[in-house]
Amino acid sequence: MATFENPQAAAALVARLSRYDDLSSQEIEVIENLTAVTRQFAKGEDIVVEGMSPLFSTLLLDGFAIRYNLVEDGRRQITAIHVNGDFVDLHCFLLKPMDHSVAALTPCRAALVPHVELRAISERHPHLTRLLWLSTLIDAAMHREWMVGMGRRSILAQLGHLICELYTRLKVVGRVNGLRFDFPVTQSEVSDALGLSLVQTNRTFRALREQHLVTMQGGVVTILDWDRLVEASEFNPLYLHLDKEPR
Amino acid sequence: MATFENPQAAAALVARLSRYDDLSSQEIEVIENLTAVTRQFAKGEDIVVEGMSPLFSTLLLDGFAIRYNLVEDGRRQITAIHVNGDFVDLHCFLLKPMDHSVAALTPCRAALVPHVELRAISERHPHLTRLLWLSTLIDAAMHREWMVGMGRRSILAQLGHLICELYTRLKVVGRVNGLRFDFPVTQSEVSDALGLSLVQTNRTFRALREQHLVTMQGGVVTILDWDRLVEASEFNPLYLHLDKEPR
DNA sequence: CGACATATTGATCGACTTCAAGTGTAGTGG
DNA sequence: CCACTACACTTGAAGTCGATCAATATGTCG
């Protein structure tokens, strides 16, 4: 086994973790020496399915991945959308059997990091471990924010909030272009994230468009008025914990 | 500072973590030597409010605590209900500023564990650290399951599922009595957890009662037919990760 | 072009919210 | 012991919102 075939993978993880706190040169070296293979996933392809106990976790290098659950009548609830640099299923390192599935929402490239390596980090590098732990805590914070949207916000605010969140997260990893970002997904997929019907999602997009807040066409989201969108969505990025702190 | 004033607090944490994996006698000793003070919280009292960066985390010893967010119009979304033995806000050890609030849903007794102690554990005891990490991962798994309920399950299934979850979690910590458990909360509070109106929650309780699945009166939940309730709620306890595994 | 997926819109229906009122039930203070 | 109050529960009625059904665009790809 070679170390990270793709130096970009190590760089992505270093970038991700040093967003939360400074890494020592030794810690960076540990990450660069991680063993991992890079894999491509087709749009819609499952990366991990519910019930499996994978021996690796997936670091997303390109594209969007989702976590989702199916209910008995076949409907789907998407519980997380992951972007470039996210450790999509880091949690399964400890959780063992997956209680949900992970799939490529768009074509994805990802590094598969073996759990034995993560375990070794957890044995020897407490600070790195805390930063990995932290990244799963931020995932949970996003879960909570989505719940607030589903339960107690208007549909417009819920969708607007999602767009604010994605924009903010993508901006941090340099994947926005002004107030635009690529998001090549269908409205039906957005519906499964919001817990709404397709028709209602379509109408909410129309409302965002008519209020000159956001447009989404051709797989590109364009924010027309960031301040008013934030206002209308009650978006407060605190829950993304973007500030660097000693951890 | 003395060690755990209340030996019950250490016992609760030992019990909690050894549910996930066996603890060594050395690890148990580490927990027993933790410094922590025990505090009582009145029903409705805030334990931590959004924006604070507490220096301790709260281990719940008695009663029910919630995590919640308020939205601008004053409505509330409860994102988690915690029971005896839960480390309610362990995540704020790394997250620093709280992105939500924690409150006592019923009168609570809790041990406040300083973050410096948690940090010391994370520096010296990797296995304990992984188990603490795991407990936050299970919180996130519950968040996801709630999202599925809010987005893609019927209201009846959503409420039934919550009752199944609480029953299962309380059973593990010995707080059930046959198919009964104490849950002294109002329907209005349940509404805030489900993201529904009070009226709808009341009607859903009625439906559960009429179908001879569950009753809730006088602060006591009684499950009338566990199998049919599980069936109707599509409850699968996998996401609670109750099995002991090497971690 | 044909086949297919996706987006859009209208129409209808049912579900959920809101408003409103009535019914316990427990607690308080005379 | 009995008003009186407060709170929670329960139910009805009306209205709104969102789901579903259905049909028509609009692409997009072979």
Coordinates of C-alpha atoms (C1' of nucleotides) in Angstrom, one line a residue:
Chain A
M1 CA 0.0 0.0 0.0
A2 CA 1.3 3.4 -0.9
T3 CA 0.6 6.6 1.0
F4 CA -2.0 8.9 -0.4
E5 CA -1.8 8.3 -4.1
N6 CA -3.0 11.7 -4.6
P7 CA -1.3 14.4 -2.7
Q8 CA -4.4 16.5 -3.2
A9 CA -6.2 14.2 -0.8
A10 CA -3.7 14.8 2.0
A11 CA -3.9 18.5 1.2
A12 CA -7.7 18.5 1.4
L13 CA -7.6 16.9 4.9
V14 CA -4.9 19.2 6.1
A15 CA -6.8 22.2 4.8
R16 CA -10.0 20.9 6.4
L17 CA -8.5 20.3 9.9
S18 CA -6.3 23.5 10.0
R19 CA -9.5 25.4 9.5
Y20 CA -10.4 24.5 13.0
D21 CA -7.0 24.9 14.7
D22 CA -3.4 25.1 13.6
L23 CA -1.6 21.8 12.9
S24 CA 1.9 21.2 13.8
S25 CA 4.4 20.1 11.1
Q26 CA 4.4 16.7 12.7
E27 CA 0.7 16.4 12.5
I28 CA 0.8 17.4 8.8
E29 CA 3.3 14.7 8.3
V30 CA 1.1 12.2 9.9
I31 CA -1.7 13.1 7.5
E32 CA 0.6 13.0 4.5
N33 CA 1.7 9.5 5.4
L34 CA -1.8 8.2 5.6
T35 CA -2.5 5.3 3.4
A36 CA -5.5 5.8 1.1
V37 CA -6.7 5.0 -2.3
T38 CA -8.7 7.4 -4.4
R39 CA -11.8 6.3 -6.1
Q40 CA -14.3 7.7 -8.6
F41 CA -18.0 7.3 -8.0
A42 CA -20.7 7.8 -10.7
K43 CA -23.7 10.1 -10.1
G44 CA -26.2 8.2 -8.0
E45 CA -23.8 5.4 -7.1
D46 CA -24.0 4.2 -3.5
I47 CA -20.7 4.6 -1.6
V48 CA -21.8 2.8 1.5
V49 CA -25.2 1.2 2.2
E50 CA -27.1 0.9 5.4
G51 CA -26.2 -2.1 7.5
M52 CA -22.6 -2.4 6.2
S53 CA -19.6 -2.0 8.5
P54 CA -17.0 -0.5 6.2
L55 CA -13.3 -0.7 7.0
F56 CA -12.6 2.8 5.6
S57 CA -14.1 6.3 5.7
T58 CA -14.6 8.5 2.7
L59 CA -12.9 11.8 2.3
L60 CA -14.6 13.7 -0.5
L61 CA -12.3 15.4 -3.0
D62 CA -14.7 16.4 -5.6
G63 CA -18.4 16.5 -6.2
F64 CA -21.3 16.3 -3.8
A65 CA -22.2 13.3 -1.7
I66 CA -25.3 12.7 0.5
R67 CA -26.3 10.7 3.4
Y68 CA -29.9 9.4 3.3
N69 CA -32.4 7.0 4.7
L70 CA -35.2 5.2 2.9
V71 CA -38.6 4.7 4.6
E72 CA -40.9 1.7 3.9
D73 CA -43.0 3.4 1.3
G74 CA -39.8 4.0 -0.7
R75 CA -39.5 7.7 0.0
R76 CA -36.1 9.1 0.8
Q77 CA -34.9 11.6 3.4
I78 CA -31.5 13.1 2.7
T79 CA -29.9 14.0 6.1
A80 CA -26.7 15.6 5.0
I81 CA -25.1 17.0 1.9
H82 CA -21.3 16.9 1.8
V83 CA -18.9 19.0 -0.2
N84 CA -15.3 18.9 -1.2
G85 CA -13.0 18.3 1.8
D86 CA -15.7 16.7 4.0
F87 CA -15.1 13.4 5.7
V88 CA -18.4 12.1 4.7
D89 CA -18.7 9.0 6.9
L90 CA -16.0 9.5 9.4
H91 CA -18.5 8.5 12.0
C92 CA -18.7 4.9 10.8
F93 CA -15.1 4.5 12.1
L94 CA -16.7 4.1 15.6
L95 CA -20.3 3.5 14.8
K96 CA -19.6 0.3 13.0
P97 CA -22.8 -0.9 11.2
M98 CA -24.1 2.0 9.2
D99 CA -27.5 3.2 10.1
H100 CA -28.0 5.0 6.8
S101 CA -26.5 5.1 3.3
V102 CA -24.1 7.3 1.6
A103 CA -24.3 8.1 -2.1
A104 CA -22.7 10.2 -4.8
L105 CA -25.2 13.0 -5.5
T106 CA -23.0 14.1 -8.5
P107 CA -19.9 12.4 -9.9
C108 CA -17.5 12.2 -7.0
R109 CA -13.9 11.6 -6.4
A110 CA -13.0 10.4 -2.9
A111 CA -10.1 9.1 -0.9
L112 CA -10.8 6.0 1.2
V113 CA -9.0 6.1 4.5
P114 CA -8.7 2.8 6.3
H115 CA -10.1 2.7 9.8
V116 CA -6.9 1.1 11.1
E117 CA -5.1 4.3 10.2
L118 CA -7.7 6.4 11.9
R119 CA -7.4 4.2 14.9
A120 CA -3.6 4.7 14.9
I121 CA -4.1 8.5 14.9
S122 CA -6.5 8.2 17.8
E123 CA -3.9 6.3 19.7
R124 CA -1.0 8.6 19.1
H125 CA -2.2 12.1 18.2
P126 CA -4.8 13.5 20.6
H127 CA -5.0 16.9 19.0
L128 CA -5.6 15.5 15.5
T129 CA -8.2 13.2 17.1
R130 CA -10.0 16.1 18.7
L131 CA -10.1 17.8 15.3
L132 CA -11.5 14.8 13.6
W133 CA -14.1 14.4 16.4
L134 CA -14.9 18.1 16.0
S135 CA -15.6 17.6 12.3
T136 CA -18.3 15.0 13.2
L137 CA -19.7 17.4 15.8
I138 CA -20.1 20.1 13.1
D139 CA -22.0 17.5 11.1
A140 CA -24.3 17.1 14.0
A141 CA -24.7 20.8 14.3
M142 CA -25.8 20.9 10.7
H143 CA -28.3 18.1 11.4
R144 CA -29.8 20.3 14.2
E145 CA -30.1 23.3 12.0
W146 CA -31.8 21.3 9.3
M147 CA -34.3 20.1 11.9
V148 CA -35.1 23.6 12.9
G149 CA -35.8 24.4 9.3
M150 CA -38.0 21.4 8.8
G151 CA -40.0 21.9 12.0
R152 CA -40.2 25.6 12.6
R153 CA -39.1 27.7 9.6
S154 CA -41.1 28.6 6.5
I155 CA -40.4 26.6 3.4
L156 CA -38.8 29.6 1.8
A157 CA -36.5 30.1 4.8
Q158 CA -35.7 26.4 4.8
L159 CA -34.6 26.4 1.2
G160 CA -32.9 29.7 1.5
H161 CA -31.1 28.5 4.6
L162 CA -29.8 25.5 2.8
I163 CA -28.5 27.7 0.0
C164 CA -26.8 30.0 2.5
E165 CA -25.2 27.0 4.2
L166 CA -23.9 25.4 1.0
Y167 CA -22.6 28.8 -0.2
T168 CA -20.8 29.4 3.0
R169 CA -19.3 25.9 3.2
L170 CA -18.2 26.0 -0.5
K171 CA -16.7 29.4 -0.1
V172 CA -14.5 28.2 2.6
V173 CA -13.1 25.5 0.3
G174 CA -12.8 27.9 -2.6
R175 CA -15.6 26.4 -4.7
V176 CA -17.7 29.5 -5.3
N177 CA -17.4 32.0 -8.1
G178 CA -18.6 35.4 -6.8
L179 CA -22.1 34.7 -5.7
R180 CA -22.4 31.6 -7.9
F181 CA -21.6 28.0 -7.2
D182 CA -22.1 24.7 -9.1
F183 CA -24.8 22.5 -7.7
P184 CA -25.8 20.1 -10.4
V185 CA -28.7 18.4 -8.8
T186 CA -32.4 18.1 -9.5
Q187 CA -35.2 19.8 -7.7
S188 CA -36.4 16.3 -6.8
E189 CA -33.2 15.7 -4.9
V190 CA -33.5 19.0 -3.1
S191 CA -37.0 17.9 -2.1
D192 CA -35.6 14.8 -0.4
A193 CA -33.3 17.0 1.6
L194 CA -36.0 19.4 2.6
G195 CA -38.7 16.7 3.3
L196 CA -41.0 18.3 0.8
S197 CA -42.8 17.3 -2.4
L198 CA -41.2 18.0 -5.7
V199 CA -44.0 20.4 -6.7
Q200 CA -43.6 22.4 -3.5
T201 CA -39.9 22.7 -3.9
N202 CA -40.3 23.9 -7.5
R203 CA -42.7 26.6 -6.3
T204 CA -40.3 27.6 -3.5
F205 CA -37.6 28.0 -6.1
R206 CA -40.0 30.1 -8.1
A207 CA -40.7 32.3 -5.0
L208 CA -36.9 32.8 -4.4
R209 CA -36.6 33.7 -8.0
E210 CA -39.5 36.1 -8.0
Q211 CA -38.2 37.8 -4.9
H212 CA -34.8 38.2 -6.7
L213 CA -33.0 36.3 -4.0
V214 CA -31.7 33.1 -5.7
T215 CA -31.9 31.4 -9.1
M216 CA -30.9 27.8 -9.9
Q217 CA -30.5 26.8 -13.5
G218 CA -28.3 24.6 -15.4
G219 CA -26.8 23.2 -12.2
V220 CA -25.6 26.6 -11.1
V221 CA -27.0 28.4 -8.1
T222 CA -26.8 32.2 -8.3
I223 CA -27.4 34.3 -5.2
L224 CA -28.9 37.6 -6.3
D225 CA -29.0 39.4 -3.0
W226 CA -27.0 37.8 -0.2
D227 CA -28.1 40.2 2.6
R228 CA -31.7 39.8 1.9
L229 CA -31.4 36.1 1.5
V230 CA -29.7 35.8 4.9
E231 CA -32.4 38.0 6.3
A232 CA -35.2 36.0 4.8
S233 CA -33.6 32.7 5.8
E234 CA -32.6 33.7 9.3
F235 CA -29.2 32.3 8.5
N236 CA -26.6 32.6 11.2
P237 CA -23.4 30.7 10.4
L238 CA -22.5 30.3 14.1
Y239 CA -23.4 26.6 13.9
L240 CA -20.8 26.0 11.2
H241 CA -18.1 26.9 13.7
L242 CA -15.8 28.5 11.2
D243 CA -13.6 30.3 13.7
K244 CA -10.2 28.9 14.5
E245 CA -9.9 28.1 18.2
P246 CA -7.5 26.1 20.3
R247 CA -9.1 22.7 20.5
Chain B
M1 CA -11.9 20.4 44.3
A2 CA -13.0 17.0 45.3
T3 CA -13.6 14.1 42.9
F4 CA -17.1 13.2 41.9
E5 CA -19.0 14.4 45.0
N6 CA -21.6 11.8 44.1
P7 CA -20.3 8.4 43.3
Q8 CA -23.5 7.8 41.4
A9 CA -22.2 10.3 38.8
A10 CA -19.1 8.3 38.1
A11 CA -21.1 5.1 38.1
A12 CA -23.5 6.6 35.5
L13 CA -20.7 7.5 33.2
V14 CA -19.0 4.1 33.6
A15 CA -22.3 2.4 32.9
R16 CA -22.8 4.6 29.9
L17 CA -19.5 4.0 28.3
S18 CA -19.2 0.3 29.1
R19 CA -22.4 -0.2 27.2
Y20 CA -20.4 0.5 24.1
D21 CA -17.2 -1.4 24.9
D22 CA -15.6 -2.9 28.0
L23 CA -13.6 -0.5 30.1
S24 CA -10.3 -1.5 31.8
S25 CA -10.0 -1.1 35.5
Q26 CA -7.6 1.7 34.9
E27 CA -10.2 3.5 32.7
I28 CA -12.8 3.1 35.4
E29 CA -10.4 4.6 37.9
V30 CA -9.8 7.6 35.6
I31 CA -13.6 8.2 35.5
E32 CA -13.9 7.8 39.3
N33 CA -11.2 10.4 39.8
L34 CA -12.9 13.0 37.6
T35 CA -13.7 16.2 39.3
A36 CA -17.3 17.3 39.0
V37 CA -19.9 19.0 41.0
T38 CA -23.5 17.9 41.1
R39 CA -26.2 20.5 40.5
Q40 CA -30.0 20.5 40.6
F41 CA -32.0 22.3 37.8
A42 CA -35.6 23.3 38.1
K43 CA -38.1 22.3 35.4
G44 CA -37.7 24.7 32.5
E45 CA -34.5 26.2 33.7
D46 CA -31.8 26.8 31.1
I47 CA -28.6 24.8 31.7
V48 CA -26.6 26.5 28.9
V49 CA -27.8 29.1 26.5
E50 CA -26.9 29.7 22.9
G51 CA -23.7 31.8 22.4
M52 CA -22.1 30.7 25.7
S53 CA -18.8 28.9 25.8
P54 CA -19.2 26.8 28.9
L55 CA -16.1 25.4 30.7
F56 CA -17.9 22.2 31.6
S57 CA -20.2 19.6 30.1
T58 CA -23.3 18.2 31.7
L59 CA -23.8 14.6 32.6
L60 CA -27.5 14.0 33.3
L61 CA -28.2 12.0 36.4
D62 CA -31.9 12.4 36.8
G63 CA -34.7 13.8 34.8
F64 CA -35.0 14.8 31.2
A65 CA -33.1 17.6 29.5
I66 CA -33.5 19.0 26.0
R67 CA -31.5 20.8 23.4
Y68 CA -33.5 23.5 21.5
N69 CA -33.3 26.4 19.1
L70 CA -35.6 29.4 19.0
V71 CA -36.5 31.0 15.7
E72 CA -37.3 34.7 15.2
D73 CA -41.1 34.4 15.6
G74 CA -40.4 32.9 19.0
R75 CA -41.3 29.3 18.1
R76 CA -39.0 26.6 19.4
Q77 CA -37.6 23.4 17.9
I78 CA -36.4 20.8 20.3
T79 CA -33.5 18.9 18.6
A80 CA -32.8 16.3 21.3
I81 CA -34.2 14.8 24.4
H82 CA -31.7 13.5 26.9
V83 CA -32.2 10.9 29.5
N84 CA -30.4 9.7 32.6
G85 CA -26.8 8.9 31.9
D86 CA -26.5 11.1 28.7
F87 CA -23.7 13.5 28.4
V88 CA -26.0 16.2 27.2
D89 CA -23.6 18.8 25.9
L90 CA -20.4 16.9 25.6
H91 CA -20.0 18.3 22.1
C92 CA -19.4 21.8 23.5
F93 CA -16.1 20.6 24.8
L94 CA -14.8 21.1 21.3
L95 CA -17.4 23.2 19.6
K96 CA -16.8 26.1 22.0
P97 CA -19.6 28.7 21.5
M98 CA -22.9 26.9 21.8
D99 CA -25.1 27.1 18.7
H100 CA -28.2 26.1 20.7
S101 CA -29.5 26.0 24.2
V102 CA -29.9 23.3 26.7
A103 CA -32.7 23.2 29.3
A104 CA -34.2 21.0 32.0
L105 CA -37.4 19.6 30.6
T106 CA -38.2 18.2 34.0
P107 CA -36.4 18.7 37.3
C108 CA -32.9 17.5 36.7
R109 CA -29.9 16.5 38.6
A110 CA -26.6 16.7 36.7
A111 CA -22.9 16.5 37.2
L112 CA -20.8 19.3 35.6
V113 CA -17.6 17.9 34.3
P114 CA -14.9 20.5 33.6
H115 CA -13.5 20.6 30.0
V116 CA -9.9 20.6 31.4
E117 CA -10.7 17.1 32.7
L118 CA -12.1 16.0 29.4
R119 CA -9.1 17.4 27.6
A120 CA -6.8 15.4 30.0
I121 CA -8.7 12.3 29.1
S122 CA -8.3 13.0 25.4
E123 CA -4.5 13.4 25.9
R124 CA -4.0 10.2 27.8
H125 CA -6.7 7.8 27.3
P126 CA -7.5 7.1 23.6
H127 CA -9.9 4.4 24.2
L128 CA -12.0 6.4 26.6
T129 CA -11.8 9.3 24.1
R130 CA -13.2 7.1 21.4
L131 CA -16.1 6.1 23.6
L132 CA -16.9 9.7 24.4
W133 CA -16.6 10.6 20.7
L134 CA -18.9 7.6 20.0
S135 CA -21.6 8.9 22.3
T136 CA -21.7 12.2 20.4
L137 CA -21.9 10.2 17.2
I138 CA -25.0 8.4 18.5
D139 CA -26.5 11.8 19.3
A140 CA -26.0 12.7 15.7
A141 CA -27.6 9.4 14.6
M142 CA -30.7 10.3 16.6
H143 CA -30.8 13.7 15.0
R144 CA -30.8 11.9 11.6
E145 CA -33.6 9.6 12.6
W146 CA -35.7 12.6 13.8
M147 CA -35.1 14.2 10.5
V148 CA -36.4 11.2 8.7
G149 CA -39.5 11.3 10.9
M150 CA -40.1 15.0 10.3
G151 CA -39.6 14.8 6.6
R152 CA -40.8 11.4 5.4
R153 CA -42.8 9.6 8.0
S154 CA -46.5 10.0 8.9
I155 CA -47.2 12.0 12.1
L156 CA -48.4 8.9 13.8
A157 CA -45.2 7.1 12.9
Q158 CA -43.1 10.1 14.0
L159 CA -44.6 10.3 17.4
G160 CA -44.7 6.5 17.8
H161 CA -41.0 6.4 16.8
L162 CA -40.1 8.9 19.4
I163 CA -41.9 6.9 22.0
C164 CA -40.1 3.7 20.9
E165 CA -36.8 5.5 21.0
L166 CA -37.4 6.9 24.5
Y167 CA -38.6 3.5 25.7
T168 CA -35.5 1.8 24.3
R169 CA -33.1 4.3 25.7
L170 CA -34.7 4.3 29.1
K171 CA -34.9 0.6 29.3
V172 CA -31.1 0.4 28.9
V173 CA -30.7 2.6 31.9
G174 CA -33.3 0.8 33.9
R175 CA -35.9 3.6 34.0
V176 CA -38.8 1.6 32.6
N177 CA -41.4 -0.3 34.5
G178 CA -42.7 -3.0 32.3
L179 CA -44.1 -1.2 29.3
R180 CA -44.4 2.0 31.2
F181 CA -42.1 4.9 31.8
D182 CA -42.3 8.3 33.5
F183 CA -42.3 11.2 31.0
P184 CA -43.7 14.2 32.8
V185 CA -43.9 16.6 29.9
T186 CA -46.8 18.5 28.2
Q187 CA -48.1 17.8 24.8
S188 CA -46.9 21.3 23.9
E189 CA -43.4 20.3 24.6
V190 CA -43.7 17.2 22.6
S191 CA -45.0 19.4 19.7
D192 CA -41.8 21.4 19.8
A193 CA -39.9 18.2 19.4
L194 CA -42.0 16.9 16.5
G195 CA -42.2 20.3 14.8
L196 CA -46.0 20.2 14.9
S197 CA -48.8 22.3 16.3
L198 CA -50.2 21.4 19.7
V199 CA -53.5 20.5 18.3
Q200 CA -52.1 18.1 15.9
T201 CA -49.9 16.5 18.6
N202 CA -53.0 16.1 20.7
R203 CA -54.9 14.4 17.9
T204 CA -52.0 12.1 17.2
F205 CA -51.9 11.1 20.8
R206 CA -55.6 10.4 20.5
A207 CA -54.9 8.3 17.4
L208 CA -52.3 6.3 19.2
R209 CA -54.7 5.8 22.1
E210 CA -57.6 4.8 19.8
Q211 CA -55.4 2.2 18.0
H212 CA -54.5 0.8 21.4
L213 CA -50.8 1.5 20.8
V214 CA -49.8 4.0 23.5
T215 CA -51.4 6.2 26.2
M216 CA -49.8 9.1 28.0
Q217 CA -51.5 10.4 31.1
G218 CA -50.3 11.8 34.4
G219 CA -46.8 12.0 33.1
V220 CA -46.6 8.3 32.4
V221 CA -46.3 6.7 29.0
T222 CA -47.8 3.3 28.7
I223 CA -47.1 1.2 25.6
L224 CA -50.1 -1.0 25.0
D225 CA -48.8 -3.1 22.2
W226 CA -45.0 -2.9 21.6
D227 CA -45.0 -5.0 18.5
R228 CA -47.7 -3.1 16.7
L229 CA -46.2 0.2 17.8
V230 CA -42.8 -0.8 16.3
E231 CA -44.6 -1.9 13.2
A232 CA -46.6 1.3 12.9
S233 CA -43.6 3.5 13.6
E234 CA -41.1 1.6 11.4
F235 CA -38.8 1.6 14.4
N236 CA -35.5 -0.1 14.0
P237 CA -33.1 0.4 16.9
L238 CA -30.0 0.0 14.8
Y239 CA -29.3 3.7 14.9
L240 CA -29.0 3.6 18.7
H241 CA -26.0 1.3 18.3
L242 CA -26.8 -0.6 21.5
D243 CA -24.4 -3.5 20.7
K244 CA -21.1 -3.7 22.4
E245 CA -18.2 -3.7 19.9
P246 CA -14.5 -3.2 20.1
R247 CA -14.1 0.5 19.6
Chain C
dC1 C1' -36.1 12.7 -34.5
dG2 C1' -37.6 9.8 -30.5
dA3 C1' -36.9 8.7 -25.8
dC4 C1' -36.3 10.2 -21.5
dA5 C1' -35.5 13.1 -17.6
dT6 C1' -36.4 17.4 -15.6
dA7 C1' -39.0 21.7 -14.9
dT8 C1' -43.2 24.1 -14.7
dT9 C1' -47.9 25.0 -14.0
dG10 C1' -53.0 24.2 -12.9
dA11 C1' -56.5 21.9 -10.3
dT12 C1' -58.1 19.3 -6.5
dC13 C1' -57.9 17.2 -2.2
dG14 C1' -56.5 16.4 2.3
dA15 C1' -53.6 17.5 6.1
dC16 C1' -52.2 20.6 9.4
dT17 C1' -52.5 25.2 11.5
dT18 C1' -55.0 28.5 13.7
dC19 C1' -58.6 30.2 16.3
dA20 C1' -61.9 29.4 19.6
dA21 C1' -64.2 27.3 23.3
dG22 C1' -65.1 23.9 26.7
dT23 C1' -63.4 20.5 30.2
dG24 C1' -60.7 18.6 33.6
dT25 C1' -57.4 18.9 37.4
dA26 C1' -54.3 20.7 40.8
dG27 C1' -53.1 24.3 43.7
dT28 C1' -54.1 28.6 46.4
dG29 C1' -56.1 31.2 49.7
dG30 C1' -60.1 32.6 52.1
Chain D
dC1 C1' -64.4 23.0 52.3
dC2 C1' -65.2 25.9 48.6
dA3 C1' -64.4 29.5 45.2
dC4 C1' -60.9 31.0 42.2
dT5 C1' -57.0 30.6 39.3
dA6 C1' -53.8 28.5 36.3
dC7 C1' -52.5 25.2 33.3
dA8 C1' -53.0 21.4 30.4
dC9 C1' -55.9 18.7 27.6
dT10 C1' -59.6 18.1 24.3
dT11 C1' -62.6 19.1 20.6
dG12 C1' -64.9 21.8 16.8
dA13 C1' -64.7 24.8 12.9
dA14 C1' -62.5 27.4 9.4
dG15 C1' -58.9 28.4 6.5
dT16 C1' -54.3 27.8 4.6
dC17 C1' -50.7 25.2 3.1
dG18 C1' -48.6 21.5 0.9
dA19 C1' -49.4 16.9 -1.4
dT20 C1' -51.0 14.6 -5.1
dC21 C1' -52.7 14.1 -9.7
dA22 C1' -52.3 15.5 -14.2
dA23 C1' -50.8 17.9 -18.2
dT24 C1' -47.6 20.5 -20.7
dA25 C1' -43.1 22.6 -21.6
dT26 C1' -38.1 22.2 -22.0
dG27 C1' -34.1 20.2 -22.4
dT28 C1' -30.7 16.6 -23.4
dC29 C1' -28.7 12.7 -25.3
dG30 C1' -28.4 9.0 -28.3

